mmCIF file of C-alpha atoms in Angstrom:
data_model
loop_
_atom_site.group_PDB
_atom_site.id
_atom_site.type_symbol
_atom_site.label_atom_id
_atom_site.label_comp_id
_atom_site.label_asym_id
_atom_site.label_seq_id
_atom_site.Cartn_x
_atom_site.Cartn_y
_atom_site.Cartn_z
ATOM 1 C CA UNK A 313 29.926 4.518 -5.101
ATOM 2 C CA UNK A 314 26.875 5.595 -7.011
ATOM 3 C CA UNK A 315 24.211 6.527 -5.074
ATOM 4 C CA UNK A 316 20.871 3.941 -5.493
ATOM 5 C CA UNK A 317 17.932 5.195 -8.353
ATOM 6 C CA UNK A 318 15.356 3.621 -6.992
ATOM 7 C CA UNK A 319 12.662 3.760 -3.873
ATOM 8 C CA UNK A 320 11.500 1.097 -1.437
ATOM 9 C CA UNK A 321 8.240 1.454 -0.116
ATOM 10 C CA UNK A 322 6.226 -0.587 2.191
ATOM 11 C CA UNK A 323 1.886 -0.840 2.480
ATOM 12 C CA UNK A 324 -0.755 -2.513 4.633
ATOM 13 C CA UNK A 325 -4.159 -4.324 3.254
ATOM 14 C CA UNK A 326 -5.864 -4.051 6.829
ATOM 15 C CA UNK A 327 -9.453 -5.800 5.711
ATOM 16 C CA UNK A 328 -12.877 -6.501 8.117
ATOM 17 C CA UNK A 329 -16.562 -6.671 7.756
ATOM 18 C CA UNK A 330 -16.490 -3.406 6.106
ATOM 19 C CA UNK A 331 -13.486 -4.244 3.244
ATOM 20 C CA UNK A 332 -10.217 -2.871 3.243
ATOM 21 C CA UNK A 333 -9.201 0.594 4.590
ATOM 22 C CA UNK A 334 -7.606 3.062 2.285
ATOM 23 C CA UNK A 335 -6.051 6.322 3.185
ATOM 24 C CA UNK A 336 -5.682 9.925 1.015
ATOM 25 C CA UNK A 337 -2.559 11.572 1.754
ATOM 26 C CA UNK A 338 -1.944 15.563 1.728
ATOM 27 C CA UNK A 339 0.577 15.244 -1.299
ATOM 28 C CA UNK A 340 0.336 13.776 -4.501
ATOM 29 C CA UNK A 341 -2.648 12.997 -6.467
ATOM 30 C CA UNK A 342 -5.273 13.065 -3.909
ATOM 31 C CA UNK A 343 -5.989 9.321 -4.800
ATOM 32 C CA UNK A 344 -7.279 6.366 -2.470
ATOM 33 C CA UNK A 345 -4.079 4.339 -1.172
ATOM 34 C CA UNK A 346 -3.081 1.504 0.839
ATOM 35 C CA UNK A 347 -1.287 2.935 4.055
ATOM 36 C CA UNK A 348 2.238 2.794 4.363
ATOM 37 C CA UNK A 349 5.083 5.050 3.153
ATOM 38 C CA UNK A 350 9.035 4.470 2.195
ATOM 39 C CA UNK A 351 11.914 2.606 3.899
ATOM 40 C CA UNK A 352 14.274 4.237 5.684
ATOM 41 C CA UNK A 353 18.089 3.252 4.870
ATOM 42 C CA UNK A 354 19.246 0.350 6.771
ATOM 43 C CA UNK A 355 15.677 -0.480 8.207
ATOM 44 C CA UNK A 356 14.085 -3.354 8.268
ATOM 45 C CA UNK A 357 10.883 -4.065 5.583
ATOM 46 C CA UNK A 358 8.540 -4.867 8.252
ATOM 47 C CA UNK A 359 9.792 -2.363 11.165
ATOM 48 C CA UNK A 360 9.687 0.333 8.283
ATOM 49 C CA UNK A 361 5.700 -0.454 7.549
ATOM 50 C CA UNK A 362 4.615 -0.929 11.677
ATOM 51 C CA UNK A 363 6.381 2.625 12.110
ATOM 52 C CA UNK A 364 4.478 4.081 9.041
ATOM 53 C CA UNK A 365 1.396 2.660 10.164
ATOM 54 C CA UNK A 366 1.795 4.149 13.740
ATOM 55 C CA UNK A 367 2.553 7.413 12.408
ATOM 56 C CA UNK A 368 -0.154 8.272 9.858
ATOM 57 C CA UNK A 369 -2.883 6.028 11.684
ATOM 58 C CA UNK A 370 -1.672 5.241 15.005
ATOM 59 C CA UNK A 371 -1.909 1.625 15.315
ATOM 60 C CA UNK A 372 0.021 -1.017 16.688
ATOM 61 C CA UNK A 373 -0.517 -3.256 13.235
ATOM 62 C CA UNK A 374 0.648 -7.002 12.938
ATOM 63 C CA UNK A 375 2.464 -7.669 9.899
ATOM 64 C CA UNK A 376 1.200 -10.696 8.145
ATOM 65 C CA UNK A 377 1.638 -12.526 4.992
ATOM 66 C CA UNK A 378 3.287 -10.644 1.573
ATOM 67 C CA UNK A 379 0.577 -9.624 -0.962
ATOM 68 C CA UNK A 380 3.302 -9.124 -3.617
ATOM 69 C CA UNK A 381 6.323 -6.624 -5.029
ATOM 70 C CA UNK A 382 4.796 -4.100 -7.586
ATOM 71 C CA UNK A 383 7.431 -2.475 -9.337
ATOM 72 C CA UNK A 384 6.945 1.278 -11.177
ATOM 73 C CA UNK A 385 9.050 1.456 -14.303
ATOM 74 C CA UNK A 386 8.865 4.987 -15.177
ATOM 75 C CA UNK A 387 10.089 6.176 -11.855
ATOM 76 C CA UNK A 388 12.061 2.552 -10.004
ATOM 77 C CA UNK A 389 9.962 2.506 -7.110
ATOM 78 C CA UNK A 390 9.611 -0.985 -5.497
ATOM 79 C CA UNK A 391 6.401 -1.572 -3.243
ATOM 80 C CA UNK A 392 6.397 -4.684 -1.397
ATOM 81 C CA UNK A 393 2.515 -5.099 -0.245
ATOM 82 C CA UNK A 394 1.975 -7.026 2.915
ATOM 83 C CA UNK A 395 -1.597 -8.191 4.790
ATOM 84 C CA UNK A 396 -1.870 -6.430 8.277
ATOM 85 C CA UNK A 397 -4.233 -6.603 11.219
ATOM 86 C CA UNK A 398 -4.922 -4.870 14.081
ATOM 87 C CA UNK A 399 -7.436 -2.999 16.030
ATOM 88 C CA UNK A 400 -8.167 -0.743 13.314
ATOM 89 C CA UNK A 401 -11.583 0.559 15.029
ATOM 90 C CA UNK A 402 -10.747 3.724 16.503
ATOM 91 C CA UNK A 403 -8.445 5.370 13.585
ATOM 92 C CA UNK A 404 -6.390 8.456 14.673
ATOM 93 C CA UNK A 405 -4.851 10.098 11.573
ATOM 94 C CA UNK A 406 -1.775 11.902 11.424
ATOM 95 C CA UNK A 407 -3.334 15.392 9.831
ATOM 96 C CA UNK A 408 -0.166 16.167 8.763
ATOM 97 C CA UNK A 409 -0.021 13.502 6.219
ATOM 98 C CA UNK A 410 -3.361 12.332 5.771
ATOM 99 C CA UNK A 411 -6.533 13.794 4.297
ATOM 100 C CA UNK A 412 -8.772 11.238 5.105
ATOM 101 C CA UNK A 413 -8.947 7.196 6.166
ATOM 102 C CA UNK A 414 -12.176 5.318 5.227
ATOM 103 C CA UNK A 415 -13.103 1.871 4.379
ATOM 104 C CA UNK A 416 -14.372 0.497 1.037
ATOM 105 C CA UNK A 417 -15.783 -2.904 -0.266
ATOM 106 C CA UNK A 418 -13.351 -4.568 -2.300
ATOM 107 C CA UNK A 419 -15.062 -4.731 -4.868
ATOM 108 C CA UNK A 420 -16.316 -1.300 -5.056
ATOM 109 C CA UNK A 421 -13.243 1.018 -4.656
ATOM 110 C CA UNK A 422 -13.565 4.348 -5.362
ATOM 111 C CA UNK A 423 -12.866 6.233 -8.454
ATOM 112 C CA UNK A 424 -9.876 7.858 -7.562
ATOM 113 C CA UNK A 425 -8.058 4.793 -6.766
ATOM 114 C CA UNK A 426 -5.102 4.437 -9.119
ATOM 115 C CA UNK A 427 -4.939 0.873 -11.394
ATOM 116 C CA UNK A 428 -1.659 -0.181 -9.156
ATOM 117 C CA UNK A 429 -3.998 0.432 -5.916
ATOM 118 C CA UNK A 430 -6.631 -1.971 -7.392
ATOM 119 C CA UNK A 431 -4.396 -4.448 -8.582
ATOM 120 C CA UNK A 432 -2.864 -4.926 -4.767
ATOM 121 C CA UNK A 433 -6.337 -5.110 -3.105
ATOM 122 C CA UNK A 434 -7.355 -7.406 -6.135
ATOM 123 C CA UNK A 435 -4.426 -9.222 -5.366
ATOM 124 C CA UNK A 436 -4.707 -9.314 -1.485
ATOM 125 C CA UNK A 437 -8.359 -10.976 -1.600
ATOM 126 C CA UNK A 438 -7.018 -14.194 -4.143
ATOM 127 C CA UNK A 439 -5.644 -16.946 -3.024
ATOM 128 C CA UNK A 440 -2.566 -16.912 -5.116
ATOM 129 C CA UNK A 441 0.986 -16.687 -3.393
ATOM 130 C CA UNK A 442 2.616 -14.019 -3.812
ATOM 131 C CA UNK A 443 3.726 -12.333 -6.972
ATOM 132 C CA UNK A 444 5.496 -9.243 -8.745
ATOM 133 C CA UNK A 445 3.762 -6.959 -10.764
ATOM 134 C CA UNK A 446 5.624 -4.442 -12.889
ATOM 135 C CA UNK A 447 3.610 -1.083 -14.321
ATOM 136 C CA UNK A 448 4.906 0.752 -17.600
ATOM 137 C CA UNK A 449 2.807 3.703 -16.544
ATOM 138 C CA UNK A 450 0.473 4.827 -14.487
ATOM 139 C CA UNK A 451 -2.178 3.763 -16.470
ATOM 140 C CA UNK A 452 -1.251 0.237 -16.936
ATOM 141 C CA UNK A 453 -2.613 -2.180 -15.309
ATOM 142 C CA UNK A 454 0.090 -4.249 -14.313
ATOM 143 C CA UNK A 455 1.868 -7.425 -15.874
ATOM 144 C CA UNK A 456 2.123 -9.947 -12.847
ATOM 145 C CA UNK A 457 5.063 -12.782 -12.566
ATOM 146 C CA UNK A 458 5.290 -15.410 -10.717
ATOM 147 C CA UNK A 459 7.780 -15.211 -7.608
ATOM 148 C CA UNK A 460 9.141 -18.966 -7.201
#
């Protein structure tokens, strides 16, 4: 059997008053993020994104409605993008994996927030049903398809 080329990962738009909460993480780019990491084998998509939420932020999150699948060509990794809440008051990061935690206006992210991260909380405050987005690179800004 050949082994799978791609990644599955899961994120959280947790929003209130103050806009939507994005993390930095200790690897990679240093960018602004939506929480949430990669599924394990076997696991299930919204157990996978509750245990990634405890770990790097320790909360007990509600998984709501799906945002939409964004889908990295250059490198087959497959985000689906759901809408949590929670009590996401008193934030407890995991140092290990995250820099910092911090809310932003949604419609003032900041600069280093990749064009994939603002197309998901773009696409978490619309009232369109879900959809999948697919990105050529990681400039692009992502060409969206309907789901059904």
């Amino acid at each position: 059997m050949i082994p799978p080329s791609h990644t599955i990962g899961v994120l959280g738009v947790a929003l209130d008053k103050e806009g939507v909460l994005l993390v930095r993480t200790r690897y990679g780019a240093g960018r602004w993020q939506l929480p949430g990491g990669f599924v394990q084998p076997g696991e299930p998509l919204v157990n996978a994104l509750r245990r990634e939420l405890g770990e790097e932020l320790s909360v007990d999150a509600r998984i709501g409605s799906l945002v939409g699948l964004y889908l990295r060509l250059w490198d087959s990794n497959l985000v689906l993008v759901f809408h949590v809440s929670g009590d996401f008051s008193d934030l407890h990061v995991d140092p290990v994996e995250i820099r910092d935690a911090s809310w932003f206006p949604h419609d003032a992210l900041p600069a280093k927030c990749s064009p994939r991260t603002r197309r998901m909380v773009a696409d978490a405050f619309s009232d369109r049903p879900p959809i999948l987005v697919t990105f050529n690179s990681p400039s692009h800004r992502g060409a969206p398809t309907p789901i059904c």
